[in-house]
Tab-separated table of C-alpha atoms in Angstrom:
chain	number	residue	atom	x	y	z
A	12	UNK	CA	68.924	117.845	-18.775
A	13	UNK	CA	70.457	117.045	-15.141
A	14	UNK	CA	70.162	113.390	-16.141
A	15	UNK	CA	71.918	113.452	-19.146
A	16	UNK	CA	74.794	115.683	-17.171
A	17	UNK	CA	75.084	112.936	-14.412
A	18	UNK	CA	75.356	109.994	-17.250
A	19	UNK	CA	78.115	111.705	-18.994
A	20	UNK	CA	79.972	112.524	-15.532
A	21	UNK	CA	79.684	109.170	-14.582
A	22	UNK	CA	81.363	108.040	-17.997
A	23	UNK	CA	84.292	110.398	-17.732
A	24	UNK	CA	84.701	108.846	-14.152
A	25	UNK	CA	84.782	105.227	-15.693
A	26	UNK	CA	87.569	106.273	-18.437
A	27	UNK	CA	91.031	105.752	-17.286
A	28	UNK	CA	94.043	107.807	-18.448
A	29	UNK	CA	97.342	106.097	-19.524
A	30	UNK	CA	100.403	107.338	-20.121
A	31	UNK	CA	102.072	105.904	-22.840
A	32	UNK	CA	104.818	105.247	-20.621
A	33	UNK	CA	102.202	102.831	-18.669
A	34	UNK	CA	101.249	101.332	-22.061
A	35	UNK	CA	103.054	98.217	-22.189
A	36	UNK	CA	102.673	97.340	-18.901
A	37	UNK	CA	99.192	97.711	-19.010
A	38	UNK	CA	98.994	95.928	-22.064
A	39	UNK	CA	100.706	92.846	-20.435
A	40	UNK	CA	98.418	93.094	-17.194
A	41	UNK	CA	95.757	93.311	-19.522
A	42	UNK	CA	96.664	90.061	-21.540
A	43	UNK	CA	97.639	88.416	-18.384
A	44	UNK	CA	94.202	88.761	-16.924
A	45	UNK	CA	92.366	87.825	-20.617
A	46	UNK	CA	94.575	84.636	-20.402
A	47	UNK	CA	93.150	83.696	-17.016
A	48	UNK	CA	90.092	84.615	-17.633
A	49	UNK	CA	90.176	82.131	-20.205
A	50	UNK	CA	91.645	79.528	-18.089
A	51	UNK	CA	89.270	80.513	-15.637
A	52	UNK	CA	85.800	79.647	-17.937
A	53	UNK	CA	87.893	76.882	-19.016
A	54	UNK	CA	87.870	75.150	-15.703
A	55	UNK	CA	84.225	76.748	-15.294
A	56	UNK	CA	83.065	74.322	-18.163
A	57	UNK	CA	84.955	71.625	-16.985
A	58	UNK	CA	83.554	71.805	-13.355
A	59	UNK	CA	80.283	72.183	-14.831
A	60	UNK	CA	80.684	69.275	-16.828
A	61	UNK	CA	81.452	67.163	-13.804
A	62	UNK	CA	78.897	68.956	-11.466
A	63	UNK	CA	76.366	67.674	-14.874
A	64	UNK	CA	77.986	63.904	-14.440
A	65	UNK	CA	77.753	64.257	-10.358
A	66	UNK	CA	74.201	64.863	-10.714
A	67	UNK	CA	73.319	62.436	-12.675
A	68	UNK	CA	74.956	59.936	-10.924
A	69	UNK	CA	73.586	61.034	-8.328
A	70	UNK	CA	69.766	60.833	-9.786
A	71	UNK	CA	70.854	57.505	-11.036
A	72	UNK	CA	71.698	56.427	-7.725
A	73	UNK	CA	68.217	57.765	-6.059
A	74	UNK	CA	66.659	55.533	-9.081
A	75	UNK	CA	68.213	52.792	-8.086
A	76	UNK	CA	67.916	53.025	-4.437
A	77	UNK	CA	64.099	53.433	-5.052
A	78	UNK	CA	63.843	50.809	-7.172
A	79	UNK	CA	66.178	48.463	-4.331
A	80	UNK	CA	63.523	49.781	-1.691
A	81	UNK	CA	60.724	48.169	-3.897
A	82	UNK	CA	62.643	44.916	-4.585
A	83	UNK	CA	63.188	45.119	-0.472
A	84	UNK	CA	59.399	45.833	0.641
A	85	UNK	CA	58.453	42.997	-1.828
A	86	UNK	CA	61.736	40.424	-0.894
A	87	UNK	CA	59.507	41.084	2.715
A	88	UNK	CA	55.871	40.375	1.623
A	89	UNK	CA	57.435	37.268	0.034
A	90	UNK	CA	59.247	36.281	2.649
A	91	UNK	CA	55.579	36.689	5.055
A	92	UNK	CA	53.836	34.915	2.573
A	93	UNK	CA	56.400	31.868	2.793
A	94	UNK	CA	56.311	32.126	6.565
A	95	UNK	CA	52.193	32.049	6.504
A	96	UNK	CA	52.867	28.982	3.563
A	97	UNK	CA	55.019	27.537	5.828
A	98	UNK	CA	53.437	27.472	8.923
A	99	UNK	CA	50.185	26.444	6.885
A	100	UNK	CA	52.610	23.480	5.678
A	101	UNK	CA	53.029	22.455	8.917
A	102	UNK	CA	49.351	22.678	9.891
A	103	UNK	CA	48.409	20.522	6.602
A	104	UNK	CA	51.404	17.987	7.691
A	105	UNK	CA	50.037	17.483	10.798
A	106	UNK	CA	46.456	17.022	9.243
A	107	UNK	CA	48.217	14.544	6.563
A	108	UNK	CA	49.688	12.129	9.578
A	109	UNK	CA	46.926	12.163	11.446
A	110	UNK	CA	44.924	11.158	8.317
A	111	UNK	CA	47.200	8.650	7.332
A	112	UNK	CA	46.947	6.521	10.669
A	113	UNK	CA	43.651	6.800	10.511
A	114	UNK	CA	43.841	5.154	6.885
A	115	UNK	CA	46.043	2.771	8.245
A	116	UNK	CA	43.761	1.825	10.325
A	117	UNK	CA	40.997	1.226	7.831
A	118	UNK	CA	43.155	-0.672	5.536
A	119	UNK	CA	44.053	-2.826	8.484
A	120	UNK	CA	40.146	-3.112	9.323
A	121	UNK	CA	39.675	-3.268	5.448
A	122	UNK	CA	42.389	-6.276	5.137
A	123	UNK	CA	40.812	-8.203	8.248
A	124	UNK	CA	36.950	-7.831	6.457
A	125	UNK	CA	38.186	-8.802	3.366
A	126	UNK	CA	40.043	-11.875	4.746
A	127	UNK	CA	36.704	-12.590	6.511
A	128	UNK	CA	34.881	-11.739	3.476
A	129	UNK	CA	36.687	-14.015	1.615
A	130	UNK	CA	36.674	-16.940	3.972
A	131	UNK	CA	32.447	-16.360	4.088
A	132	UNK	CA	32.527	-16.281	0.209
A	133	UNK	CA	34.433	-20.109	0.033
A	134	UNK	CA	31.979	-21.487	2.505
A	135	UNK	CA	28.884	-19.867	0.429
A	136	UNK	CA	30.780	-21.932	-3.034
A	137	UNK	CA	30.995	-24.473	-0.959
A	138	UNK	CA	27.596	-24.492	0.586
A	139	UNK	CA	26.067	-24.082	-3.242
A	140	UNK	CA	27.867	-26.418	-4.960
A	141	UNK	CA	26.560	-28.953	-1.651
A	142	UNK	CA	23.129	-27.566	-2.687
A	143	UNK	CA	23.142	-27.423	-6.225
A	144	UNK	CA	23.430	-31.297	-6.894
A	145	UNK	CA	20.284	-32.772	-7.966
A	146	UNK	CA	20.251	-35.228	-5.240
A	147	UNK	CA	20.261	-32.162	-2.541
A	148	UNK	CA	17.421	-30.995	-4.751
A	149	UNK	CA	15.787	-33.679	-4.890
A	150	UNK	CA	15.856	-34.368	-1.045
A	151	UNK	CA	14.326	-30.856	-0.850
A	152	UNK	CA	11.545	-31.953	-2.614
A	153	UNK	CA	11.045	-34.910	-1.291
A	154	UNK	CA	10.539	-33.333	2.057
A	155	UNK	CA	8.383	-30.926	0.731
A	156	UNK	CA	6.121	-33.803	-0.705
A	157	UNK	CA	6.067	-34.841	2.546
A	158	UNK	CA	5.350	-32.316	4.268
A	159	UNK	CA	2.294	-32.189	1.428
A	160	UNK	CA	1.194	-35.103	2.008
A	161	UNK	CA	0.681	-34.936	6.204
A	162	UNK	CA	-0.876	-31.617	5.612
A	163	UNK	CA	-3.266	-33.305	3.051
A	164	UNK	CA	-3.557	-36.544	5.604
A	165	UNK	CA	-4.510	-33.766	8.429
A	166	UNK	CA	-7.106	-32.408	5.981
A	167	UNK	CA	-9.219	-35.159	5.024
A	168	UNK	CA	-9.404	-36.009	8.841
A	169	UNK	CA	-10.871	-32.789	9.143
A	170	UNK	CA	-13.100	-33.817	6.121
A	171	UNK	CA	-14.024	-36.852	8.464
A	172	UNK	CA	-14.467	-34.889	11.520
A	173	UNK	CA	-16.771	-32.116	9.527
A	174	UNK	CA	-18.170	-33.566	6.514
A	175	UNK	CA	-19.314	-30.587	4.208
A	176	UNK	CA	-21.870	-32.626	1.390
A	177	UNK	CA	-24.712	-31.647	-1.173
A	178	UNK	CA	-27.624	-32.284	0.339
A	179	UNK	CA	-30.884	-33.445	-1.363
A	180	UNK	CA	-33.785	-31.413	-1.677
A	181	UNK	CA	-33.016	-27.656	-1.665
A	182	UNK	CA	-34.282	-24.881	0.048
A	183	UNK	CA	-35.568	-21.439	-0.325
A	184	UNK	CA	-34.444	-19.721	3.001
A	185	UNK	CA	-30.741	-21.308	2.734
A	186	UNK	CA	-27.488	-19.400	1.317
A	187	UNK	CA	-26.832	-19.411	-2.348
A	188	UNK	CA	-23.970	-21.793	-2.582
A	189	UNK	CA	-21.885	-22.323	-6.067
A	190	UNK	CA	-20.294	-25.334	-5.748
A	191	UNK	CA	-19.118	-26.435	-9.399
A	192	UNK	CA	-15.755	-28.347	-9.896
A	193	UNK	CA	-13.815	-25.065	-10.135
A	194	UNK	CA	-10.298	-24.346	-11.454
A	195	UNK	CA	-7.179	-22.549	-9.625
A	196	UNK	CA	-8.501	-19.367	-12.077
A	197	UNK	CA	-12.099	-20.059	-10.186
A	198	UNK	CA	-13.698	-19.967	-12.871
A	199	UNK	CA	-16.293	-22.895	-13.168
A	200	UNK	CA	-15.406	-26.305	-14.795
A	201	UNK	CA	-19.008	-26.285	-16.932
A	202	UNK	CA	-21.374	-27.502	-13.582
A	203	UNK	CA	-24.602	-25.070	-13.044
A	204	UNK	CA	-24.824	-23.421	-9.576
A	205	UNK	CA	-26.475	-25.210	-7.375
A	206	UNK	CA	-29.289	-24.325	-5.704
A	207	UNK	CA	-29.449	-22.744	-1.785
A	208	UNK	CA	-28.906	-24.843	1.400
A	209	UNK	CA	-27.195	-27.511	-1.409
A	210	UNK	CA	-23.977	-28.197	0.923
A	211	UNK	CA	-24.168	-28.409	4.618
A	212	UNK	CA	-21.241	-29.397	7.546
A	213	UNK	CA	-22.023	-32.355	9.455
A	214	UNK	CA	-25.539	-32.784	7.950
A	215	UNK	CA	-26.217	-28.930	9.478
A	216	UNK	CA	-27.500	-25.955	7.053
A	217	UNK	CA	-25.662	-22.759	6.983
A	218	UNK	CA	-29.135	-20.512	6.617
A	219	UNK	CA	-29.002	-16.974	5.511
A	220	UNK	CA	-32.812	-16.563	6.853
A	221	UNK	CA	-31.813	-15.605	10.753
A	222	UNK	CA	-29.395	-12.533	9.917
A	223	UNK	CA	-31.745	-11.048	7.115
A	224	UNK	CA	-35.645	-12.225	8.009
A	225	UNK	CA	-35.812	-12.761	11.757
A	226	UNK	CA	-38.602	-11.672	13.562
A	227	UNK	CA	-40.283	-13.485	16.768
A	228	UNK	CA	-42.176	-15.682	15.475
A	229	UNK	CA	-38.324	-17.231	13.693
A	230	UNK	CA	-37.298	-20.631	14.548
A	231	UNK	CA	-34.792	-20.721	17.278
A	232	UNK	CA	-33.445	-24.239	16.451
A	233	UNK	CA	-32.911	-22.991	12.684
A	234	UNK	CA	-31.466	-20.287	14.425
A	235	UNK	CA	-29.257	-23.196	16.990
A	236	UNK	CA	-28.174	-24.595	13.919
A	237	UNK	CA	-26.518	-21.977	11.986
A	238	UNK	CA	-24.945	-20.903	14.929
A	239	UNK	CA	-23.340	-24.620	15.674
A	240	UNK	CA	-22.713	-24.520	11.376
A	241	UNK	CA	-20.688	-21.455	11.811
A	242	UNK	CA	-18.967	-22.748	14.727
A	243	UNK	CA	-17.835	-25.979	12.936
A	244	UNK	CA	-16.725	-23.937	10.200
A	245	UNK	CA	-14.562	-21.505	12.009
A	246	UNK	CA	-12.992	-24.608	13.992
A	247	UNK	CA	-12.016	-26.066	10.578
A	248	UNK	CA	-10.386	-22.792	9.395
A	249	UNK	CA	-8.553	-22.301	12.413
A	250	UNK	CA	-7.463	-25.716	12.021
A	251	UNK	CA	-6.149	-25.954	8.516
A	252	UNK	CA	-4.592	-21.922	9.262
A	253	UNK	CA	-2.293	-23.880	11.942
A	254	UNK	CA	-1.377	-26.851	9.424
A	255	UNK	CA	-0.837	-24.586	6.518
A	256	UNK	CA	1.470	-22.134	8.888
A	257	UNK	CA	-0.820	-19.160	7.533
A	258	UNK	CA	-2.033	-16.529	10.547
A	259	UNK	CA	-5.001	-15.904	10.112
A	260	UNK	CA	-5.886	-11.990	8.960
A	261	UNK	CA	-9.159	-12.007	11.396
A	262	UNK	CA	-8.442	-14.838	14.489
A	263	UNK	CA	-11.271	-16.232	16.046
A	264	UNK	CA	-11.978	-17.483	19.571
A	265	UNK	CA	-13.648	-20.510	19.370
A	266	UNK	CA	-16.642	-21.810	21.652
A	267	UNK	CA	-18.766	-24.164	19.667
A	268	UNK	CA	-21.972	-22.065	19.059
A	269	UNK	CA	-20.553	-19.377	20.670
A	270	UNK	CA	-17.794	-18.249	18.978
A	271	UNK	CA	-16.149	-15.315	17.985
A	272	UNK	CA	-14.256	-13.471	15.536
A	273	UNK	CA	-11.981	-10.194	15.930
A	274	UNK	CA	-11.300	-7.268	13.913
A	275	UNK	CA	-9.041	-4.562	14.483
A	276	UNK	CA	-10.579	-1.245	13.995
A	277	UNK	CA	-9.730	2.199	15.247
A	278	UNK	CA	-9.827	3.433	19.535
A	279	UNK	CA	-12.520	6.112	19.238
A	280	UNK	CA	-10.603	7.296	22.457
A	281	UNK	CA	-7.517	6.990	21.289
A	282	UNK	CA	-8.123	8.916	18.210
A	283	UNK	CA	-10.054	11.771	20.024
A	284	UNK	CA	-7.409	12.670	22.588
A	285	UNK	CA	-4.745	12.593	20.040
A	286	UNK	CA	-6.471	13.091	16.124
A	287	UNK	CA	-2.570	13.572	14.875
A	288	UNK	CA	-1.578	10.046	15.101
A	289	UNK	CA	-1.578	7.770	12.165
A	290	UNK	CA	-4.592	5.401	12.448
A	291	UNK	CA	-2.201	2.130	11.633
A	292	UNK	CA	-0.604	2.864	15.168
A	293	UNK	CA	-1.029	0.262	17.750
A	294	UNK	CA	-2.034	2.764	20.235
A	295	UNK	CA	-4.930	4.131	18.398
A	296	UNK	CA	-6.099	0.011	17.314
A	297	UNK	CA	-8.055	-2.027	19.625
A	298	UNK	CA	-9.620	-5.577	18.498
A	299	UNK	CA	-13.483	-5.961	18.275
A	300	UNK	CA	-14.844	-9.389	18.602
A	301	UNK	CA	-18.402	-9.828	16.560
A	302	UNK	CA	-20.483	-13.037	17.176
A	303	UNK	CA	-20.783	-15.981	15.070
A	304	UNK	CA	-24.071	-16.388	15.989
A	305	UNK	CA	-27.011	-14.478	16.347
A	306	UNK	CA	-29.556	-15.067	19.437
A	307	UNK	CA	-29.379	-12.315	21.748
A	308	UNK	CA	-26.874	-10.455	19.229
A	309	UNK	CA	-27.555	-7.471	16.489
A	310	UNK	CA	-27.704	-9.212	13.106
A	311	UNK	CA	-26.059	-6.429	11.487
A	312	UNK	CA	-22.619	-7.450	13.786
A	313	UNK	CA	-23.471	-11.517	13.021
A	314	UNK	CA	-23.912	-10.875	9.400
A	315	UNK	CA	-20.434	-9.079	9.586
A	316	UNK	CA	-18.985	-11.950	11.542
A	317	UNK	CA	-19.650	-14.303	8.642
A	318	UNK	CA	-18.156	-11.944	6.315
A	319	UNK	CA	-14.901	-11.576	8.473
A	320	UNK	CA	-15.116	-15.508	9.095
A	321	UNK	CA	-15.246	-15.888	4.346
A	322	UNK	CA	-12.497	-13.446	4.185
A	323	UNK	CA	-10.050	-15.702	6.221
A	324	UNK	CA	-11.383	-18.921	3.934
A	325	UNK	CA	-10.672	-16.674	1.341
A	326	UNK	CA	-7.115	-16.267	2.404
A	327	UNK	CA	-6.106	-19.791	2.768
A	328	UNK	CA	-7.989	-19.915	-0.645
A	329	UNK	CA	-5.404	-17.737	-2.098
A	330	UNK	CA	-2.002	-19.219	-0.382
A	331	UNK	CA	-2.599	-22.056	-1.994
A	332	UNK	CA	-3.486	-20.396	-5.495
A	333	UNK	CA	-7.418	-20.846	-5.963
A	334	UNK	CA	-9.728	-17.801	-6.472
A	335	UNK	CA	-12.824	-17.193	-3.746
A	336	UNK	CA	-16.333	-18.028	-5.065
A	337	UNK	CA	-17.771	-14.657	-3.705
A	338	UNK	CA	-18.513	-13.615	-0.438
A	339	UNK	CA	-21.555	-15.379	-0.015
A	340	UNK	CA	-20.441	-18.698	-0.539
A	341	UNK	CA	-18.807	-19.625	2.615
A	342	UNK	CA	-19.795	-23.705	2.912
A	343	UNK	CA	-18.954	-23.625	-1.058
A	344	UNK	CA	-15.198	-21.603	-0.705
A	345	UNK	CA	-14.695	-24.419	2.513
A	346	UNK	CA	-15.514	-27.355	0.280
A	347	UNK	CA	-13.456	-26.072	-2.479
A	348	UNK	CA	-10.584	-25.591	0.315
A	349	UNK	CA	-10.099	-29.031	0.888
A	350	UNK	CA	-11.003	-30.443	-2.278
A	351	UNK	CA	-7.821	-28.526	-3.343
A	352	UNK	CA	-5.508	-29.893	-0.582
A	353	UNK	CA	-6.458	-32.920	-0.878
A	354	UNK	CA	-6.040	-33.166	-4.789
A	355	UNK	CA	-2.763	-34.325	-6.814
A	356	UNK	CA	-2.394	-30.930	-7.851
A	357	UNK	CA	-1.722	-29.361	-4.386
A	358	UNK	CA	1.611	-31.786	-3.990
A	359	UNK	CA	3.101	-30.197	-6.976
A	360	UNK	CA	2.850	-26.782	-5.351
């Protein structure tokens, strides 16, 4: 009930009391202060329309300074990139020159080979078109038929100095010796084999009896004569090795009946006090003469002597195209040796 009281005391207090004499007046204050109230929200809107543009001018502007910061920070990685581009330039131009007097120099190199190259190449036309003319051929050949014929002329007076023949009457203790009219194939012309001790150097037997059957009660001049046999025959291959230019695989030292031929085998010392070098090495190879003869010497080692001293027949057999008879046939592979060089076919070679 207070409460009420106090609102409606506070009411009365609010209402003003005019006098009608104070009407007009009032009226015109009152009108006066509408109109400029009016004027005053007028130019309330209008500032708020501007303070609405100045903003967003102003946001517009913060938009586009942002976006000039970004078009600044990247303007500056660019322009680091072209500096690091730049200064790589100049790295890569320096690399360039340096690269192109080097070139320069090869060309110049290049241009001096070639003219060498070039002056070689005329004198090689030259030099073939001297050599391909049939009468530069045929002085070739000519010398080679020379040559032919003193190496067959050197032969057959090694024929005359150590005769190798068929003997008459064969024997039983004497090597097995095949001595048809053979072919460069070696294959046999239609002769039989002939029997053992058939052919013998200088009217001497090369027996097989003293390296397989000896015993003391053996011959020693059977034993004399294959040894002086085998030393003939190894001074005959030595001999036509040196006119034929062929080095012999397994040389020989030569002393008549006491002569000797070399192998290379392996250095048992060598090869103990070092097992991880290669066995071909010439450290770890030592030559080992075995005897062409047999008194006083193993047979097993003289046996292998004759093998070694076939093998080298058998090689000048081969350089000049013929096929070996076997390994046994040592007087037979000699006789076919220079039967060969001294036939018609051997200048043709």
């Amino acid at each position: 009930m207070t409460k009420a009281r106090t609102i409606m005391e506070s009411e009365q207090e609010k209402v003003k009391l005019i006098q009608w004499e104070d009407y007009e007046q009032e009226a015109a204050r009152l009108w006066s202060l509408s109109t400029s109230l009016k004027e005053i929200e007028q130019k309330k809107l209008i500032l708020k329309q501007n303070l609405n543009s100045l903003i967003q001018v102003k946001a517009e502007s913060l938009s586009r300074l942002n976006e000039l910061e970004e078009m600044r920070q990247k303007l500056e990685a660019r322009k680091c990139a072209m500096e690091r581009i730049f200064a790589l330039t100049e790295g890569l131009k320096g690399d360039a020159e340096k690269e192109e007097e080097r070139l320069s120099v090869e060309v110049r190199s290049l241009l001096v080979a070639g003219t060498a190259l070039s002056a070689s190449n005329k004198q090689l036309q030259e030099s073939k078109s001297s050599v391909s003319g049939e009468s530069c051929y045929g002085r070739l050949r000519n010398l080679q038929k020379k040559l032919r014929v003193r190496q067959q002329y050197m032969v057959a007076q090694i024929s005359l100095l150590y005769p190798v023949k068929i003997s008459a009457g064969p024997s039983e203790d004497q090597e097995l010796e095949a001595f048809p009219s053979t072919s460069k194939s070696g294959n046999s012309a239609g002769s039989k084999p002939t029997n053992q001790g058939s052919l013998t150097i200088s009217g001497l037997h090369l027996t097989m009896l003293p390296f397989t059957k000896i015993s003391f009660f053996t011959d020693k001049k059977e034993i004399q004569k294959t040894a002086t046999a085998l030393g003939y025959i190894a001074h005959v291959v030595m001999l036509i090795a040196s006119y034929l230019k062929v080095p012999l695989r397994y040389p020989m030292r030569l002393g008549g009946s006491r002569s000797y031929i070399n192998d290379y085998a392996p250095s048992i010392d060598s090869a103990s006090s070092d097992s991880s070098l290669p066995a071909s090495s010439s450290a770890n190879v030592k030559t080992v003469e075995f005897p062409l003869f047999l008194e006083g010497q193993d047979t097993t080692r003289a046996a292998y002597a004759v093998f070694l001293l076939n093998k080298d027949l058998e090689q000048l057999l081969n350089y000049i195209g013929v096929k070996s008879l076997g390994p046994r046939h040592v007087l037979a592979n000699l006789k076919e040796l220079t039967r060969t060089i001294q036939s018609a076919e051997f200048l043709e070679t």
